[in-house]
mmCIF file of C-alpha atoms (C1' of nucleotides) in Angstrom:
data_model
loop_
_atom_site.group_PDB
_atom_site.id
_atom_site.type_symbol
_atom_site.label_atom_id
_atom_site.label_comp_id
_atom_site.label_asym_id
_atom_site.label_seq_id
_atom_site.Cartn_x
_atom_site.Cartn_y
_atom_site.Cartn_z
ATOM 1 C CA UNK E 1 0.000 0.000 0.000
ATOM 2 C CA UNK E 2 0.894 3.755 -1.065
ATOM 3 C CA UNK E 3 2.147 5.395 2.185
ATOM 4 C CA UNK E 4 -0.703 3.393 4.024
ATOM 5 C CA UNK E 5 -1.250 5.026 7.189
ATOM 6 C CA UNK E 6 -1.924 8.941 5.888
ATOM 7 C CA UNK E 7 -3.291 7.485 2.814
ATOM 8 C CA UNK E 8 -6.083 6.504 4.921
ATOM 9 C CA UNK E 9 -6.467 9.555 7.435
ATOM 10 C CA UNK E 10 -6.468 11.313 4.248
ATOM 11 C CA UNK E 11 -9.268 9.703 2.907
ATOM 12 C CA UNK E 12 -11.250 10.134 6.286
ATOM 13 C CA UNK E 13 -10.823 13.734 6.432
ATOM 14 C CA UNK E 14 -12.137 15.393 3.562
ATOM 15 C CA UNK E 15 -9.769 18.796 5.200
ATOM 16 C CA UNK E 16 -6.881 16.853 4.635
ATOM 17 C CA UNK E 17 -6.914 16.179 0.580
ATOM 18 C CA UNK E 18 -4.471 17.023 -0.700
ATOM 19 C CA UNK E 19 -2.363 18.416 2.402
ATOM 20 C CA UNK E 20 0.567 17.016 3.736
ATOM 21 C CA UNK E 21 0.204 15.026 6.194
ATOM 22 C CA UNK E 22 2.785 13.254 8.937
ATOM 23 C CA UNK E 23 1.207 10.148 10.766
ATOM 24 C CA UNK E 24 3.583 9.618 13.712
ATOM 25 C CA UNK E 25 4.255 10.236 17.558
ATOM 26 C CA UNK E 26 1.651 12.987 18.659
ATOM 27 C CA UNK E 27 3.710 16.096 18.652
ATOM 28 C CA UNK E 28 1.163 18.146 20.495
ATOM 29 C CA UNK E 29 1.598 16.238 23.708
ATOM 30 C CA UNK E 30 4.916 18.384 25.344
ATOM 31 C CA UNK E 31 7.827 16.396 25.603
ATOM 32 C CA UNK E 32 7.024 13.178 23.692
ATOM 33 C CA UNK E 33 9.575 11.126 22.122
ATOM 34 C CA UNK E 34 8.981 9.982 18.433
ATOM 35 C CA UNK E 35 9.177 9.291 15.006
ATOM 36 C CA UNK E 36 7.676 9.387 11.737
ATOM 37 C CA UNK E 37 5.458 6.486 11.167
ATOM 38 C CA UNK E 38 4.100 7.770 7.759
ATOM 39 C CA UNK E 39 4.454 10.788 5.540
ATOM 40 C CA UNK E 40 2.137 11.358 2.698
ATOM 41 C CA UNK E 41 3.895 12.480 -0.949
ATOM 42 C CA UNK E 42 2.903 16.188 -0.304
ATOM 43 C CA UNK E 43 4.955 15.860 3.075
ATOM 44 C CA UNK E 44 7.958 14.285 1.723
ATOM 45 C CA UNK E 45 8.246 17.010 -0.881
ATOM 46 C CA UNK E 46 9.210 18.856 1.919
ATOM 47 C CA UNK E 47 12.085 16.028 3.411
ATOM 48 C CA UNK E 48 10.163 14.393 5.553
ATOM 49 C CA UNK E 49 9.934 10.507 5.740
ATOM 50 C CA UNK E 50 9.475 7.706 7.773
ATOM 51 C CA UNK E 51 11.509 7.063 11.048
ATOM 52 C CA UNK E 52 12.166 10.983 11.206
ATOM 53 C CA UNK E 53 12.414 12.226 14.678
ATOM 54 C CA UNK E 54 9.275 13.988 15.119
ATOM 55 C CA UNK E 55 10.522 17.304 15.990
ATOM 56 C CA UNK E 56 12.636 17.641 13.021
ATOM 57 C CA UNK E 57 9.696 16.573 10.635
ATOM 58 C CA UNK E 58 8.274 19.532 12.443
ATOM 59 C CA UNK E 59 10.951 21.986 11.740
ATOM 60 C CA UNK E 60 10.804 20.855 8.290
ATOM 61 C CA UNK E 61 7.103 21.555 8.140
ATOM 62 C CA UNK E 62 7.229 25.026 9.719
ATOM 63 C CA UNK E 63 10.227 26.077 7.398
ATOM 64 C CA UNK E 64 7.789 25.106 4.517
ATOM 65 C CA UNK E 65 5.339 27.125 5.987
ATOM 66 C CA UNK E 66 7.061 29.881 6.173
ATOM 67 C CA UNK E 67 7.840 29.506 2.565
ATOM 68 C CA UNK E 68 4.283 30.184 1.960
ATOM 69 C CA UNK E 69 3.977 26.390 1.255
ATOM 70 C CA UNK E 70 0.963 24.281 2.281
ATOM 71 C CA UNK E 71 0.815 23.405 6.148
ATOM 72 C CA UNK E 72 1.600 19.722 7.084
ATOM 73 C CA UNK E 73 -1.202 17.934 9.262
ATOM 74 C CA UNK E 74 0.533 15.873 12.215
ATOM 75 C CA UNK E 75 -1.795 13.032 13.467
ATOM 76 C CA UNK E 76 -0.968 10.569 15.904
ATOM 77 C CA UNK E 77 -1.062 6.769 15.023
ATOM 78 C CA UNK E 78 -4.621 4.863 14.954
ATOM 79 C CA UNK E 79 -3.552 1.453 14.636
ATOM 80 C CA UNK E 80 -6.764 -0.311 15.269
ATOM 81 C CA UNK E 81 -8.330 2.179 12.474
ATOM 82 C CA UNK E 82 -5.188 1.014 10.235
ATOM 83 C CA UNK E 83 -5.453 -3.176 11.038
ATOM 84 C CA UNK E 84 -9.326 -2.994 9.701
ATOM 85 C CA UNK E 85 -8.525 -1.333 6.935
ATOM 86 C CA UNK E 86 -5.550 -3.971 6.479
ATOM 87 C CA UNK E 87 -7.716 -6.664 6.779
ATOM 88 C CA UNK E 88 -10.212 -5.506 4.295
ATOM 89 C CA UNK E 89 -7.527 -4.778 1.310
ATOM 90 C CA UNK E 90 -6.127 -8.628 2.712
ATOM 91 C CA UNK E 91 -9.611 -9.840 2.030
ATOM 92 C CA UNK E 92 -10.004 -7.986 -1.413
ATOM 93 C CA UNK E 93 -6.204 -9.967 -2.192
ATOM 94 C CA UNK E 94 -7.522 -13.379 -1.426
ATOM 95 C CA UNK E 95 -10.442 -13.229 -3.150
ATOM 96 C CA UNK E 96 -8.007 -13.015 -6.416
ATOM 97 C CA UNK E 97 -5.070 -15.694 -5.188
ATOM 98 C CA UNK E 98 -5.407 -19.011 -3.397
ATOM 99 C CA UNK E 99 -1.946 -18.476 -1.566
ATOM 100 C CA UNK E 100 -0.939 -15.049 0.051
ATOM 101 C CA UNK E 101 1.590 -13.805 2.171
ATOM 102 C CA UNK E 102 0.880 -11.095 4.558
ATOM 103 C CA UNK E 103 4.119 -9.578 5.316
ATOM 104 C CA UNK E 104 3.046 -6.566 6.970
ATOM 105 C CA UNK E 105 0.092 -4.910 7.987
ATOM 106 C CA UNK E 106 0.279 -2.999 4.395
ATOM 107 C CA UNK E 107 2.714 -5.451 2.519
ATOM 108 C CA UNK E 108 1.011 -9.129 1.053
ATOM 109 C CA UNK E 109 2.557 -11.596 -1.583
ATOM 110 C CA UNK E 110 0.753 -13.464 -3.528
ATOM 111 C CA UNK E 111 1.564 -16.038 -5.924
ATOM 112 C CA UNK E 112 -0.472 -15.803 -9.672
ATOM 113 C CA UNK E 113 1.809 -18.372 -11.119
ATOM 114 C CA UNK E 114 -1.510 -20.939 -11.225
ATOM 115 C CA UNK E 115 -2.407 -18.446 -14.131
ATOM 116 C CA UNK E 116 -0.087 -19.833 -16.453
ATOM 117 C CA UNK E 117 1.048 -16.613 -18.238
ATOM 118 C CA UNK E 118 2.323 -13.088 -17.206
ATOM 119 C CA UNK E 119 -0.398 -11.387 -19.310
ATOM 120 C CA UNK E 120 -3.164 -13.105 -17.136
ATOM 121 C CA UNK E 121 -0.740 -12.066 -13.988
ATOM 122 C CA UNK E 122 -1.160 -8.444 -15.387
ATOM 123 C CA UNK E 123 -4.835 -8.618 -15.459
ATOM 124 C CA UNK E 124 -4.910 -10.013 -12.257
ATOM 125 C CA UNK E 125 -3.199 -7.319 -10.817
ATOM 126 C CA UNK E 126 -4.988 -4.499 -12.355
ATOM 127 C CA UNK E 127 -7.916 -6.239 -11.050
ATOM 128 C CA UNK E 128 -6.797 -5.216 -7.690
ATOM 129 C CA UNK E 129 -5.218 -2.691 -7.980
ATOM 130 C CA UNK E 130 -8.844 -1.290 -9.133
ATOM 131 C CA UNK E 131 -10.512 -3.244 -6.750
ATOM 132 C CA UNK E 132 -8.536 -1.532 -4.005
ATOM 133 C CA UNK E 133 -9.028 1.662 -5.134
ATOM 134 C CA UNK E 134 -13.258 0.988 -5.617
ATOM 135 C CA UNK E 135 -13.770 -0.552 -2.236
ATOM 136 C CA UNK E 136 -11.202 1.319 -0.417
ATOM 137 C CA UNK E 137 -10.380 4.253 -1.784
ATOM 138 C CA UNK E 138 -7.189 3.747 -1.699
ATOM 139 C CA UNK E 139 -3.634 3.157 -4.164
ATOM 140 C CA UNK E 140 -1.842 0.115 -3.620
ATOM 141 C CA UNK E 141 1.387 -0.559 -5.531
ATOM 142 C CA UNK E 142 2.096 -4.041 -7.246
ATOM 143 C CA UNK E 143 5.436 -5.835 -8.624
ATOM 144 C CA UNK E 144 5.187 -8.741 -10.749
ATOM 145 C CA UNK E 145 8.155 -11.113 -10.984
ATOM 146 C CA UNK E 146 8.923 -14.576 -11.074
ATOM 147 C CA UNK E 147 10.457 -14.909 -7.150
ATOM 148 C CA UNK E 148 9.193 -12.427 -3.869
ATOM 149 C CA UNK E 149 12.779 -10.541 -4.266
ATOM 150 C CA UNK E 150 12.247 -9.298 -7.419
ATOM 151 C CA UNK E 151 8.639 -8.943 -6.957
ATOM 152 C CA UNK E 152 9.340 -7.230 -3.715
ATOM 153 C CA UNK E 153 11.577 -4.665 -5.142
ATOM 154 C CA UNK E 154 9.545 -4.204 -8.154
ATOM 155 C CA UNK E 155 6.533 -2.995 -6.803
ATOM 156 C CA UNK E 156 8.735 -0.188 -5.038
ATOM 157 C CA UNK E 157 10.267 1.236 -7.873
ATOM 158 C CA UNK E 158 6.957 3.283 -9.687
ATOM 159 C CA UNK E 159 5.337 4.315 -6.365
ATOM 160 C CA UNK E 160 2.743 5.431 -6.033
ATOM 161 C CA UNK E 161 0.060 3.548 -7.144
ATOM 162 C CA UNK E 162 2.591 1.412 -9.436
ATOM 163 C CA UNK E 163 2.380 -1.665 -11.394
ATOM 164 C CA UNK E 164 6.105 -2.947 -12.584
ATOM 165 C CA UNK E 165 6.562 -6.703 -14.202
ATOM 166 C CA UNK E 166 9.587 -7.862 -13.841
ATOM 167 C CA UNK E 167 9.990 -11.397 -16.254
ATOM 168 C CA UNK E 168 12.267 -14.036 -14.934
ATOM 169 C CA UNK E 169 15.329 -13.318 -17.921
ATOM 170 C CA UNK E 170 15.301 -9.740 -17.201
ATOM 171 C CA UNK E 171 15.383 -10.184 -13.547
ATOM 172 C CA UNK E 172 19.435 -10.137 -13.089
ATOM 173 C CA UNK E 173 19.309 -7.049 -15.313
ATOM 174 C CA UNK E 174 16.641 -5.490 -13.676
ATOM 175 C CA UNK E 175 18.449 -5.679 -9.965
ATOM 176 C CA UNK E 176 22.322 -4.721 -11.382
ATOM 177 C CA UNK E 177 22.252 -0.686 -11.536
ATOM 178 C CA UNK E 178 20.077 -0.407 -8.340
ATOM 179 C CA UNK E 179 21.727 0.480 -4.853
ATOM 180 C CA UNK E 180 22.564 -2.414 -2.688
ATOM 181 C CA UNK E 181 20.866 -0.978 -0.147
ATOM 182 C CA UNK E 182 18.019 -1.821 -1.998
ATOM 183 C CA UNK E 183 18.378 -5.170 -1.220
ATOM 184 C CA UNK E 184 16.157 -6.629 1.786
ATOM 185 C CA UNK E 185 18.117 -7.537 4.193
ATOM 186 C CA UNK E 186 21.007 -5.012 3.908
ATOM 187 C CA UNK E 187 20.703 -2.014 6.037
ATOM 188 C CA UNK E 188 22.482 1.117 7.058
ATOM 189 C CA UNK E 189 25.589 -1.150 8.288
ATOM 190 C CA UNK E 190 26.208 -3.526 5.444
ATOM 191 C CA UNK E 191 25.654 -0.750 2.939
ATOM 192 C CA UNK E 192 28.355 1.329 4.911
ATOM 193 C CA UNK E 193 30.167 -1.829 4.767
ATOM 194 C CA UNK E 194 30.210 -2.146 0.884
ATOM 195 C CA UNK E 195 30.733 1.755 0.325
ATOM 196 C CA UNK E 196 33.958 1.393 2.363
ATOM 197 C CA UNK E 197 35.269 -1.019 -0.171
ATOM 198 C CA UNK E 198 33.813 0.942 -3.178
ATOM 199 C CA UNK E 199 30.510 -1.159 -3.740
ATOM 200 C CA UNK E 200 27.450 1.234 -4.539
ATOM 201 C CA UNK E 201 24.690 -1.379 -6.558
ATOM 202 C CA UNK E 202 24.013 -4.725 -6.955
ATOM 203 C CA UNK E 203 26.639 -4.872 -9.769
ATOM 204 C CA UNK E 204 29.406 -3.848 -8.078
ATOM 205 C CA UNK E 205 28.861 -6.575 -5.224
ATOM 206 C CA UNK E 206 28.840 -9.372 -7.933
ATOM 207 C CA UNK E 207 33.019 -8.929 -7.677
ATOM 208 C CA UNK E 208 32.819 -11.224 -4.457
ATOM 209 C CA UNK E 209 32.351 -14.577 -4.699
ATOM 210 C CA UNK E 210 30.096 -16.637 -2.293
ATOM 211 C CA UNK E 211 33.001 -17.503 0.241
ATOM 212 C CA UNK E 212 33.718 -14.199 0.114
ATOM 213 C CA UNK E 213 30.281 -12.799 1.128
ATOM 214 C CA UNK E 214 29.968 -15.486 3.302
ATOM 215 C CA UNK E 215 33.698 -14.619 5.291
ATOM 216 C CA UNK E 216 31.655 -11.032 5.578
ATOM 217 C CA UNK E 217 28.430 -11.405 6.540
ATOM 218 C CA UNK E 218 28.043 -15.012 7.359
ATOM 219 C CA UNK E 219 25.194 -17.575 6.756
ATOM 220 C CA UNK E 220 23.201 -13.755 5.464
ATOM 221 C CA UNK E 221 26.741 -13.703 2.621
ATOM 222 C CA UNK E 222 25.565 -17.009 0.894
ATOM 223 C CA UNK E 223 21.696 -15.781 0.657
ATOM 224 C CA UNK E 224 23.184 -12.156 -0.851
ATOM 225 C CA UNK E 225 24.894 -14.108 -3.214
ATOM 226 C CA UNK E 226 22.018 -15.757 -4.632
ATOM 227 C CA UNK E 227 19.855 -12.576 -4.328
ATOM 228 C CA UNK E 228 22.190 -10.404 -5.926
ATOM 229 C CA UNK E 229 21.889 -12.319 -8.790
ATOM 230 C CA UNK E 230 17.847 -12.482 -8.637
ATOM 231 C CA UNK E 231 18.044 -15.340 -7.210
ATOM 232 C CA UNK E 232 15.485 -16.178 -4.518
ATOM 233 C CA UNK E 233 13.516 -19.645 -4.001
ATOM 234 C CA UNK E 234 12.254 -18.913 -0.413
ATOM 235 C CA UNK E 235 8.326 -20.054 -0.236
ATOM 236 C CA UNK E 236 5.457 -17.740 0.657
ATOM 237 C CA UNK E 237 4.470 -17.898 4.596
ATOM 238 C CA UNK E 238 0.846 -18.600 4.729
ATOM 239 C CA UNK E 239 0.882 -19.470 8.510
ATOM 240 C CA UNK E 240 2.565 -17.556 11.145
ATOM 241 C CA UNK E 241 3.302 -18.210 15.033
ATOM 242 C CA UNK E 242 4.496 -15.267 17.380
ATOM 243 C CA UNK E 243 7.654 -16.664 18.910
ATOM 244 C CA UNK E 244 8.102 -13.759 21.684
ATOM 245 C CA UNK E 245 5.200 -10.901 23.161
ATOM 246 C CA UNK E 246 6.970 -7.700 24.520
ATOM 247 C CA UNK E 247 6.146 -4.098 25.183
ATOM 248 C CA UNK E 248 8.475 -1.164 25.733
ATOM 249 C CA UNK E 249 8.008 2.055 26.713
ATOM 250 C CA UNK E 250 10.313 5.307 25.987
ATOM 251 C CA UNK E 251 9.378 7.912 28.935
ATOM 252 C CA UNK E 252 8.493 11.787 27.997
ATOM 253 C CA UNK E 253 11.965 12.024 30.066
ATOM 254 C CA UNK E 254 14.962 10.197 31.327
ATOM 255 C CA UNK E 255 14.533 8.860 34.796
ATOM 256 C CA UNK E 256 17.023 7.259 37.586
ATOM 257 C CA UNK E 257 13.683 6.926 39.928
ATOM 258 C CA UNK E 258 13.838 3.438 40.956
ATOM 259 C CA UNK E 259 10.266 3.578 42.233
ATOM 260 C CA UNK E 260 9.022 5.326 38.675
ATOM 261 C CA UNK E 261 11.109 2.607 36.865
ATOM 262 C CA UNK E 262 9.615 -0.309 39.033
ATOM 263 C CA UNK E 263 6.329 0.778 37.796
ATOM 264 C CA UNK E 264 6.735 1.296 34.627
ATOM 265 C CA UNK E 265 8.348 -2.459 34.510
ATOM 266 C CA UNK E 266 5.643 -3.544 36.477
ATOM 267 C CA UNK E 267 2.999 -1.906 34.202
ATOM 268 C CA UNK E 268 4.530 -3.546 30.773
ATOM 269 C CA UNK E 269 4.159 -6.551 32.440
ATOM 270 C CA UNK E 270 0.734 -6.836 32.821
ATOM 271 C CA UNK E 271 0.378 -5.300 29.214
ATOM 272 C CA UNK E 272 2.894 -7.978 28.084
ATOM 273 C CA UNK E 273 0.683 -10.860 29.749
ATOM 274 C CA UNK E 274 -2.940 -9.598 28.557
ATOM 275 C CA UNK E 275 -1.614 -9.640 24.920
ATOM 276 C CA UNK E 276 0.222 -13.292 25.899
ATOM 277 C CA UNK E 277 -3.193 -14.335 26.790
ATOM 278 C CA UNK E 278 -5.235 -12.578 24.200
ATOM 279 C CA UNK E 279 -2.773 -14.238 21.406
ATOM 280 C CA UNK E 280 -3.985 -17.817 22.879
ATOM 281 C CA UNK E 281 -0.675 -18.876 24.668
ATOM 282 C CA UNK E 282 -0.216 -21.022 27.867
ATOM 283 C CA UNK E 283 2.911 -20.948 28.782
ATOM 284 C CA UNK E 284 5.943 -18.967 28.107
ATOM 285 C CA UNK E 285 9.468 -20.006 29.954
ATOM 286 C CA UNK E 286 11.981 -16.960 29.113
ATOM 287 C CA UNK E 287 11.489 -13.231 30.719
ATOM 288 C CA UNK E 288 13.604 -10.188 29.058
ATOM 289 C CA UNK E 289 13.938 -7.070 29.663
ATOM 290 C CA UNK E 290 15.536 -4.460 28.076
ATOM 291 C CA UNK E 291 16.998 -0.872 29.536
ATOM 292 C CA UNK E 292 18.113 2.035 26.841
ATOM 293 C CA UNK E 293 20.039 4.378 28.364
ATOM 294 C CA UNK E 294 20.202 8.401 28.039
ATOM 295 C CA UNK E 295 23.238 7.671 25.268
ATOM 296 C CA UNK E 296 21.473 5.059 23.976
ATOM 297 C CA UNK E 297 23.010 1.955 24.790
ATOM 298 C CA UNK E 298 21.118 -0.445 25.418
ATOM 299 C CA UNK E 299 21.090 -3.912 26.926
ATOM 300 C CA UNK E 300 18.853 -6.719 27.970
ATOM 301 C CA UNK E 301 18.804 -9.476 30.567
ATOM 302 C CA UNK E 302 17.155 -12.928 29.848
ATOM 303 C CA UNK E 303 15.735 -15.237 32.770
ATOM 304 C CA UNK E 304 14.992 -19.050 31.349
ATOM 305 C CA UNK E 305 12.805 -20.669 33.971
ATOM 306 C CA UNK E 306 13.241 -24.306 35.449
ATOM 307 C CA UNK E 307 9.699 -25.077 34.195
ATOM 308 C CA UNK E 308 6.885 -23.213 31.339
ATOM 309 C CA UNK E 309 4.851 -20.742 33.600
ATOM 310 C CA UNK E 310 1.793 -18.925 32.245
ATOM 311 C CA UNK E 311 1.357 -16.462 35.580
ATOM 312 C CA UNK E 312 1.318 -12.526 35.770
ATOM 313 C CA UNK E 313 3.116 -12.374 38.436
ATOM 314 C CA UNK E 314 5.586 -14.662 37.532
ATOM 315 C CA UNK E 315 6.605 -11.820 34.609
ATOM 316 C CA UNK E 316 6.587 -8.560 37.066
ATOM 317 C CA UNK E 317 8.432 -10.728 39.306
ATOM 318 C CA UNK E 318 11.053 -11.829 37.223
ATOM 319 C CA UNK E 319 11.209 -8.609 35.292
ATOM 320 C CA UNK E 320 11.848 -6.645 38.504
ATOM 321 C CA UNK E 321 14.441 -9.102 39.754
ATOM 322 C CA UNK E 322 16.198 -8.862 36.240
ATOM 323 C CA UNK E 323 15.908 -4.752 36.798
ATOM 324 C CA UNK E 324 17.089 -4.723 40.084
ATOM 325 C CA UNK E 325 21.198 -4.165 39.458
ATOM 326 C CA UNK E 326 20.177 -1.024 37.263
ATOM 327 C CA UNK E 327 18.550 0.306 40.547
ATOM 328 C CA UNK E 328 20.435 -0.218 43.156
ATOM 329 C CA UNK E 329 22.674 2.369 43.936
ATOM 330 C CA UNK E 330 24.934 0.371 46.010
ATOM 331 C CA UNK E 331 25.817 -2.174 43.100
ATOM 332 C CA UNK E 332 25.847 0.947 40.291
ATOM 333 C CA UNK E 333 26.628 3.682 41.768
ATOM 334 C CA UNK E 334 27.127 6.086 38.219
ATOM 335 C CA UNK E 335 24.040 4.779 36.726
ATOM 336 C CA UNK E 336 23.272 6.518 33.631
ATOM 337 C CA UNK E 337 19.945 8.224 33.371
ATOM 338 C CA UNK E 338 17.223 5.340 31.842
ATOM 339 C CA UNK E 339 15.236 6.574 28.697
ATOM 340 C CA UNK E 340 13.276 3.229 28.031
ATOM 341 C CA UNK E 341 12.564 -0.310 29.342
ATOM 342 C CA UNK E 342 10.573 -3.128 27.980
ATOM 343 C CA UNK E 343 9.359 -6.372 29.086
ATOM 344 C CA UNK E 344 9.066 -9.533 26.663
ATOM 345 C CA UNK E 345 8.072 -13.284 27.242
ATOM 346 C CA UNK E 346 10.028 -16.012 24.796
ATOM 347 C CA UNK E 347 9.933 -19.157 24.338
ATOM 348 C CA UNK E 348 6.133 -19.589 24.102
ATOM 349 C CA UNK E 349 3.616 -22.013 23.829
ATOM 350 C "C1'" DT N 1 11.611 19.435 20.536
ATOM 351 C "C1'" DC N 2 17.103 13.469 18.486
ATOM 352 C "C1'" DT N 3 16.626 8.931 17.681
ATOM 353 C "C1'" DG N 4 8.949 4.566 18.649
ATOM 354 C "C1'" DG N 5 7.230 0.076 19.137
ATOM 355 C "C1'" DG N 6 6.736 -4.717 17.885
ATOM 356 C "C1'" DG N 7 9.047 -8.150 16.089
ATOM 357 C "C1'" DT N 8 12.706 -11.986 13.718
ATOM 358 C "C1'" DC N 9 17.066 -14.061 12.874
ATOM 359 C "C1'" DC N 10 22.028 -14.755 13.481
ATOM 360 C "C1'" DT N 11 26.407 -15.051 16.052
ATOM 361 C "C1'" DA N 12 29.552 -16.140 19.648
ATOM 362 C "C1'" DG N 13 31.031 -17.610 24.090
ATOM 363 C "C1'" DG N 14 30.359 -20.460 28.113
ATOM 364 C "C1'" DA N 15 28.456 -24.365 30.756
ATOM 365 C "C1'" DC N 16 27.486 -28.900 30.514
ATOM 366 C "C1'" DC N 17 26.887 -33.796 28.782
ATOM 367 C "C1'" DC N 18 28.454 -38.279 26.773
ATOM 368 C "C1'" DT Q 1 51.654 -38.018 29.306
ATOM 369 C "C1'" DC Q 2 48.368 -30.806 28.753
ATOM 370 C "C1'" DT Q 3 43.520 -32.013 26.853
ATOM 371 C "C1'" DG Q 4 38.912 -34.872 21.037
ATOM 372 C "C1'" DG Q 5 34.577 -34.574 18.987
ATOM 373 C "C1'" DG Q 6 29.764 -33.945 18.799
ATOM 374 C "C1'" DG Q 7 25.991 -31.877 20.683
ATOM 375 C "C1'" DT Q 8 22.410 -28.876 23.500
ATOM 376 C "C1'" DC Q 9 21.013 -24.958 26.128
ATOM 377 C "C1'" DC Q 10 21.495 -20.318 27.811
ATOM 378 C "C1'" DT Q 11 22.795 -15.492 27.457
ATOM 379 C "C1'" DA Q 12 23.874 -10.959 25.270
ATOM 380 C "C1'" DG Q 13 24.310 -8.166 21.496
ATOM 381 C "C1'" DG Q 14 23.576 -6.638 16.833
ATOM 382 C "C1'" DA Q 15 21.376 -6.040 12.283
ATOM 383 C "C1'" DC Q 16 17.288 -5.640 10.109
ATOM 384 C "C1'" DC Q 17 12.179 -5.024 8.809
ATOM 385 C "C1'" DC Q 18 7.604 -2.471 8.820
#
DNA sequence: TCTGGGGTCCTAGGACCC
DNA sequence: TCTGGGGTCCTAGGACCC
């Protein structure tokens, strides 16, 4: 889906058309701590994008406005509104392929290779596309290629409301001029990585062999291989099982309190078990937390039980226990100021 | 107005077992 | 007589994705 989340606050709010508009921490509530979730096109024009800290996209806004340029909307985040409306376009996808992927709560694959041909693909497609925009007023953006890499990174190359076809013998030709970075799976570290030894796009990373990428990144090296060369036989996930339930919490300010921090923990907790519950599970057998500091380092503490618990308690107690040496100012006595914790439960059944 | 929240997967070292 | 090989589980950190 086309920048999903203001796509559809823009659609609810006739005042909005048209207007930028930055979905995101609420910025009107003094002293939160954010990002950019979503910016519509309008609101990128003016540098804005996703994972943004929310006061810059704000700065960026007002120096638009200044310009005499339209003023950006900031909403805060409605994900319940956002998971129907996921659900729905989900339900418009299946009624068009028997086996779909949902990847995300605005991302799907789905495999049209039961069609036989790319020209009934394309139809197919279409037929979503405009069934999307019918039902839901809304632009979704489709790649059509003969793996979920190339399909993947097709449908984000004409956004929005895009429809690229990618076929299989112009796949390798189709990735080789494009960034590495575009690339699931590499990020801000391996692409850093590359640069330093003069590797930009896919093409240029073709120089290493498979040991090679594998004596650099590992297991991931072997996979890049493989994908670099559009490459990619991984199945579509129709079924899906949460392997861990967590819930963190960055505070409007940094905090040594231990009695503010204790609950907060405690608090997570009980979040952390209701959605344990809620998701169907009996038992879990692993507690972490996890403690950012003011710089933000971070670390987390695990606590593997003798035996599966399914308890409350058993989480705020463990949780605190595994907080404890951050508190104490006997055992740390230049504790750095704390800017988040989080709870999680692992190892779940 | 610096840097969210909810996740997954991989790696590496250490303890322990036969 | 200075020390193998195969394996599991636990813990902590890091990279990445939406």
């Amino acid at each position: 889906m086309d920048s999903f989340f203001a796509s559809i606050e823009e659609r609810d709010n006739p005042r909005l058309a048209g207007k930028p508009i930055v979905v995101g921490a609420d910025p009107f509530l003094d002293h939160v701590r954010g990002v950019v979730s979503t910016a519509n096109y309008a609101a990128r024009k003016y540098g804005i994008h996703s994972a943004l800290p929310i006061g810059t996209a704000w700065r960026l806004a007002e120096a638009a406005r200044l310009k005499g340029l339209p003023t950006t909307a900031f909403l805060p985040v409605d994900m319940e509104k956002y998971s129907a409306v996921s659900r729905e376009v989900m339900a418009i996808v299946r009624g068009h392929a028997a086996v779909v992927e949902e990847a995300s709560v605005d991302e799907a694959y789905f495999d049209l290779s039961p069609l036989g041909s790319y020209e009934a693909a394309i139809e197919t497609a279409q037929m979503i596309k405009r069934e999307i925009a019918a039902r839901e007023r809304l632009t979704a953006s489709v790649g059509l290629g003969p793996n979920k890499l190339i399909a993947k990174i097709a449908s984000d190359r004409e956004k929005p409301n895009g429809l690229t076809v990618v076929h299989s013998e112009e796949a390798e030709a189709f990735l080789s001029p494009l960034p590495i970075r575009t690339i699931p799976g590499v990020g801000p570290k391996t692409e850093e990585r590359f640069r330093a030894q003069g590797v930009h796009t896919v093409a240029d990373a073709k120089r290493f062999s498979s040991d090679e990428l594998h004596a650099m990144l590992g297991k991931w090296g072997t996979e890049l291989f493989e994908k670099l060369r559009g490459r990619d036989e991984t199945p579509l996930i129709t079924e899906w099982e949460a392997k861990s339930v967590g819930e963190q919490e960055t505070f409007m300010e940094d905090t040594v309190d231990p009695g503010m921090l204790s609950d907060r923990l405690v608090a997570l907790a009980a979040g952390v078990h209701a959605r344990f519950v809620q998701g169907g599970f009996k038992t879990f057998r692993a507690i972490a937390i996890t403690v950012r500091f003011a710089d933000f380092t971070t670390v987390s503490r695990t606590k593997t039980l003798p035996a599966p618990d399914g308890r409350r308690e058993t989480i705020q107690f463990e949780a605190l226990r595994l907080l404890m040496p951050f508190l104490d100012l006997r055992e740390n006595p230049k504790r750095k100021p704390i800017r988040l914790v989080g709870v999680r439960v692992e190892k779940l059944v």
